Short mmCIF file of C-alpha atoms and ligand atoms in Angstrom, two decimals:
data_model
loop_
_atom_site.label_atom_id
_atom_site.label_comp_id
_atom_site.label_asym_id
_atom_site.label_seq_id
_atom_site.Cartn_x
_atom_site.Cartn_y
_atom_site.Cartn_z
CA UNK A 863 -21.48 12.66 17.53
CA UNK A 864 -20.48 15.11 14.55
CA UNK A 865 -22.64 16.28 12.48
CA UNK A 866 -21.06 16.30 9.43
CA UNK A 867 -23.57 18.69 6.70
CA UNK A 868 -23.80 15.50 3.71
CA UNK A 869 -26.69 14.29 1.76
CA UNK A 870 -29.46 13.34 2.11
CA UNK A 871 -28.70 14.52 5.83
CA UNK A 872 -25.94 14.99 8.19
CA UNK A 873 -23.72 12.83 8.58
CA UNK A 874 -23.22 11.30 12.60
CA UNK A 875 -19.54 11.11 12.59
CA UNK A 876 -18.59 8.95 15.63
CA UNK A 877 -15.37 10.12 16.65
CA UNK A 878 -12.80 7.32 18.21
CA UNK A 879 -15.11 4.67 15.25
CA UNK A 880 -14.62 6.15 12.27
CA UNK A 881 -11.95 4.99 10.12
CA UNK A 882 -10.67 6.61 6.22
CA UNK A 883 -10.97 4.63 3.47
CA UNK A 884 -8.36 5.77 0.38
CA UNK A 885 -9.28 3.04 -2.50
CA UNK A 886 -7.03 2.11 -4.40
CA UNK A 887 -4.61 5.64 -5.44
CA UNK A 888 -2.45 3.44 -7.59
CA UNK A 889 0.15 4.69 -10.02
CA UNK A 890 -1.47 1.61 -12.13
CA UNK A 891 -4.68 3.53 -12.14
CA UNK A 892 -3.15 7.47 -12.25
CA UNK A 893 -0.19 7.54 -13.85
CA UNK A 894 0.42 7.33 -17.87
CA UNK A 895 1.65 3.41 -18.26
CA UNK A 896 -0.43 1.06 -15.82
CA UNK A 897 -3.14 -1.11 -16.05
CA UNK A 898 -6.18 2.08 -16.54
CA UNK A 899 -4.45 4.24 -19.19
CA UNK A 900 -4.15 0.46 -21.47
CA UNK A 901 -7.43 0.33 -21.15
CA UNK A 902 -7.79 3.67 -23.25
CA UNK A 903 -8.86 5.85 -20.35
CA UNK A 904 -7.54 9.40 -19.37
CA UNK A 905 -5.34 8.91 -16.59
CA UNK A 906 -5.05 13.16 -15.52
CA UNK A 907 -8.67 13.04 -14.20
CA UNK A 908 -7.36 10.74 -11.63
CA UNK A 909 -4.51 12.34 -10.47
CA UNK A 910 -6.51 15.51 -10.36
CA UNK A 911 -7.74 14.69 -6.83
CA UNK A 912 -4.70 13.92 -4.97
CA UNK A 913 -4.22 17.41 -3.97
CA UNK A 914 -7.94 16.89 -2.50
CA UNK A 915 -7.06 13.28 -1.07
CA UNK A 916 -4.07 14.64 0.91
CA UNK A 917 -5.99 17.37 2.27
CA UNK A 918 -8.30 14.59 4.09
CA UNK A 919 -5.87 11.93 5.20
CA UNK A 920 -4.18 14.78 6.49
CA UNK A 921 -7.24 15.88 9.03
CA UNK A 922 -7.57 12.45 9.69
CA UNK A 923 -3.40 11.81 10.74
CA UNK A 924 -3.63 15.31 12.89
CA UNK A 925 -6.44 13.56 14.79
CA UNK A 926 -4.43 9.69 15.15
CA UNK A 927 -8.04 8.31 13.18
CA UNK A 928 -6.79 4.99 12.05
CA UNK A 929 -6.49 5.64 7.49
CA UNK A 930 -6.94 2.07 5.71
CA UNK A 931 -5.06 2.35 2.12
CA UNK A 932 -6.10 -1.00 -0.98
CA UNK A 933 -4.49 -1.71 -3.83
CA UNK A 934 -5.95 -3.90 -6.38
CA UNK A 935 -3.20 -6.13 -6.34
CA UNK A 936 -3.21 -9.56 -7.30
CA UNK A 937 -0.86 -12.54 -6.52
CA UNK A 938 2.43 -12.46 -8.97
CA UNK A 939 1.05 -16.60 -9.94
CA UNK A 940 -2.35 -14.67 -10.44
CA UNK A 941 -3.80 -17.68 -8.29
CA UNK A 942 -5.97 -15.13 -6.78
CA UNK A 943 -7.68 -13.96 -10.25
CA UNK A 944 -9.88 -15.24 -12.17
CA UNK A 945 -9.66 -15.82 -15.40
CA UNK A 946 -12.56 -14.09 -16.69
CA UNK A 947 -11.22 -11.02 -14.80
CA UNK A 948 -8.04 -11.00 -17.18
CA UNK A 949 -9.94 -11.89 -20.55
CA UNK A 950 -13.04 -8.70 -19.97
CA UNK A 951 -10.06 -5.75 -20.31
CA UNK A 952 -9.13 -6.20 -24.27
CA UNK A 953 -6.76 -4.47 -23.91
CA UNK A 954 -2.87 -5.44 -24.45
CA UNK A 955 -1.18 -5.38 -22.06
CA UNK A 956 -3.45 -7.22 -19.66
CA UNK A 957 -3.54 -8.59 -15.40
CA UNK A 958 -0.23 -10.14 -14.96
CA UNK A 959 1.49 -9.11 -18.91
CA UNK A 960 4.31 -6.56 -18.36
CA UNK A 961 2.90 -2.82 -18.83
CA UNK A 962 4.98 0.58 -18.72
CA UNK A 963 5.64 0.43 -14.60
CA UNK A 964 6.55 -3.75 -14.43
CA UNK A 965 3.39 -6.65 -14.68
CA UNK A 966 -0.52 -4.90 -14.38
CA UNK A 967 -2.11 -5.12 -10.86
CA UNK A 968 0.49 -7.63 -9.72
CA UNK A 969 1.52 -6.94 -5.97
CA UNK A 970 5.24 -5.44 -5.18
CA UNK A 971 5.14 -4.26 -9.20
CA UNK A 972 5.99 -0.39 -9.27
CA UNK A 973 3.07 0.26 -10.82
CA UNK A 974 1.13 -1.24 -8.52
CA UNK A 975 2.24 0.75 -5.06
CA UNK A 976 0.11 3.44 -3.76
CA UNK A 977 0.98 7.19 -5.89
CA UNK A 978 3.66 8.73 -3.54
CA UNK A 979 2.71 12.01 -2.39
CA UNK A 980 -0.44 9.33 -0.43
CA UNK A 981 2.44 6.85 0.24
CA UNK A 982 0.50 5.01 3.24
CA UNK A 983 2.86 6.16 7.07
CA UNK A 984 4.23 3.55 9.26
CA UNK A 985 0.64 2.55 11.38
CA UNK A 986 -1.92 3.03 8.42
CA UNK A 987 -3.30 0.05 7.43
CA UNK A 988 -2.47 -1.07 3.47
CA UNK A 989 -4.65 -4.38 2.08
CA UNK A 990 -4.12 -5.88 -0.58
CA UNK A 991 -7.55 -6.87 -2.53
CA UNK A 992 -8.37 -9.05 -5.43
CA UNK A 993 -11.30 -7.59 -6.50
CA UNK A 994 -13.29 -4.48 -6.53
CA UNK A 995 -14.28 -4.63 -3.01
CA UNK A 996 -12.26 -4.33 -0.02
CA UNK A 997 -13.74 -7.11 1.72
CA UNK A 998 -13.38 -9.96 -0.46
CA UNK A 999 -10.73 -11.77 0.66
CA UNK A 1000 -9.12 -9.39 2.57
CA UNK A 1001 -10.21 -10.38 5.98
CA UNK A 1002 -11.38 -6.30 6.79
CA UNK A 1003 -14.07 -6.55 8.07
CA UNK A 1004 -12.96 -8.34 11.02
CA UNK A 1005 -9.69 -6.18 11.71
CA UNK A 1006 -11.93 -3.27 11.68
CA UNK A 1007 -14.35 -4.62 14.03
CA UNK A 1008 -11.22 -5.61 16.25
CA UNK A 1009 -10.61 -1.60 16.04
CA UNK A 1010 -14.36 -0.91 17.48
CA UNK A 1011 -14.95 0.82 13.93
CA UNK A 1012 -18.33 1.52 13.10
CA UNK A 1013 -18.07 4.53 10.78
CA UNK A 1014 -16.31 4.94 7.41
CA UNK A 1015 -15.54 7.86 5.21
CA UNK A 1016 -14.29 6.76 1.49
CA UNK A 1017 -11.90 8.23 -0.26
CA UNK A 1018 -9.89 7.10 -3.93
CA UNK A 1019 -10.65 5.47 -7.20
CA UNK A 1020 -12.94 4.98 -9.49
CA UNK A 1021 -15.92 5.96 -8.13
CA UNK A 1022 -17.87 4.25 -9.88
CA UNK A 1023 -16.09 0.36 -9.45
CA UNK A 1024 -14.09 -0.14 -6.45
CA UNK A 1025 -15.41 2.59 -4.07
CA UNK A 1026 -18.63 2.55 -4.62
CA UNK A 1027 -18.11 -1.95 -4.75
CA UNK A 1028 -16.14 -1.49 -1.03
CA UNK A 1029 -19.43 1.06 0.06
CA UNK A 1030 -21.62 -1.46 -0.79
CA UNK A 1031 -19.87 -4.19 0.95
CA UNK A 1032 -19.41 -1.80 3.50
CA UNK A 1033 -22.42 -0.78 4.29
CA UNK A 1034 -24.35 -4.56 3.80
CA UNK A 1035 -22.04 -5.20 6.99
CA UNK A 1036 -23.42 -2.42 9.34
CA UNK A 1037 -20.76 1.01 8.91
CA UNK A 1038 -22.30 4.67 8.44
CA UNK A 1039 -20.19 4.88 4.96
CA UNK A 1040 -19.28 8.53 3.86
CA UNK A 1041 -18.35 9.48 0.01
CA UNK A 1042 -16.25 12.67 -0.10
CA UNK A 1043 -16.69 14.46 -3.44
CA UNK A 1044 -13.60 15.77 -4.26
CA UNK A 1045 -11.41 12.82 -3.10
CA UNK A 1046 -13.04 10.57 -5.55
CA UNK A 1047 -13.01 10.14 -8.92
CA UNK A 1048 -13.60 8.62 -12.08
CA UNK A 1049 -12.34 8.33 -16.10
CA UNK A 1050 -16.13 9.24 -16.84
CA UNK A 1051 -17.69 12.02 -15.37
CA UNK A 1052 -21.16 10.41 -16.02
CA UNK A 1053 -20.57 7.56 -14.29
CA UNK A 1054 -19.66 9.94 -10.79
CA UNK A 1055 -22.20 12.24 -11.73
CA UNK A 1056 -24.60 8.71 -11.08
CA UNK A 1057 -22.60 7.04 -8.37
CA UNK A 1058 -23.14 9.83 -6.16
CA UNK A 1059 -26.79 10.20 -6.77
CA UNK A 1060 -26.87 6.48 -6.75
CA UNK A 1061 -25.15 5.81 -2.31
CA UNK A 1062 -27.36 9.12 -1.32
CA UNK A 1063 -30.97 8.25 -2.96
CA UNK A 1064 -33.80 7.01 -1.11
CA UNK A 1065 -32.61 8.10 2.28
CA UNK A 1066 -29.03 7.41 1.37
CA UNK A 1067 -29.98 3.62 0.62
CA UNK A 1068 -25.52 3.19 0.63
CA UNK A 1069 -24.22 6.56 2.76
CA UNK A 1070 -23.84 9.89 2.32
CA UNK A 1071 -21.85 12.29 0.14
CA UNK A 1072 -20.41 15.25 1.49
CA UNK A 1073 -18.37 18.26 0.44
CA UNK A 1074 -14.30 17.96 1.45
CA UNK A 1075 -14.89 21.89 2.64
CA UNK A 1076 -18.09 20.96 4.67
CA UNK A 1077 -16.55 17.73 6.50
CA UNK A 1078 -12.73 19.80 7.32
CA UNK A 1079 -15.78 23.02 8.94
CA UNK A 1080 -17.16 20.75 10.69
CA UNK A 1081 -14.29 19.00 12.40
CA UNK A 1082 -12.33 22.64 12.91
CA UNK A 1083 -15.07 23.55 14.41
CA UNK A 1084 -15.46 20.32 16.76
CA UNK A 1085 -11.57 20.72 17.71
CA UNK A 1086 -12.39 24.45 18.75
CA UNK A 1087 -14.73 23.19 21.31
CA UNK A 1088 -13.43 20.53 22.29
CA UNK A 1089 -9.74 23.14 23.06
CA UNK A 1090 -11.91 25.43 24.58
C1 C5J B 419 -10.75 -0.69 -11.81
C2 C5J B 419 -11.32 0.19 -9.48
N1 C5J B 419 -11.74 0.82 -12.32
N2 C5J B 419 -9.70 0.27 -8.39
N3 C5J B 419 -10.96 -0.40 -10.28
O1 C5J B 419 -10.98 -0.88 -12.61
O2 C5J B 419 -11.84 0.98 -9.29
#
């Protein structure tokens, strides 16, 4: 175990059993013209975390630890998108309609891709999820179990929607979950703050929160110990 300084207490990271999950770092949420912008949000807040998410991905790639990228994506015929989800946004264009980067939240459309700076590499897992959570209708739990993964480190957007939902689903399935503070963001700063507090409250009722610099320092110190 590597002790990562975290809230509410050190996170017991387990090398060999830990995967990074990068939630929905897609053009649809981060670039002008996508789903996020169509709902009236300031997408620049989300774009600002790209360098920190890239640094976190780099830590896992250096160690050849598994990385899972998710995309919120629906089939072109929208058969996996409940009418309630389409109706809910209110804005136009809605899910499935043409936006500035193709059909909104539809798999294979330009806007549905992960931003270029964080593009998955060969061998990394990419999951298309029709829900906000990463386990609903994806088969991911079975894949992670098969890989021996027990610990998940989270990054991505948005903190209070798809990141929090995925983390809660993971927590209920027994994974030890850590969210990296600088590598997640919301369109609403108060929602991010509230989510971080909710996760770590009551002795880590959903999981742990760590600073990127603390995770980096702990992993680098461990690498030096192993190398010496
Ligand atoms: C939203 C997400 N906010 N990835 N999706 O609709 O959080």
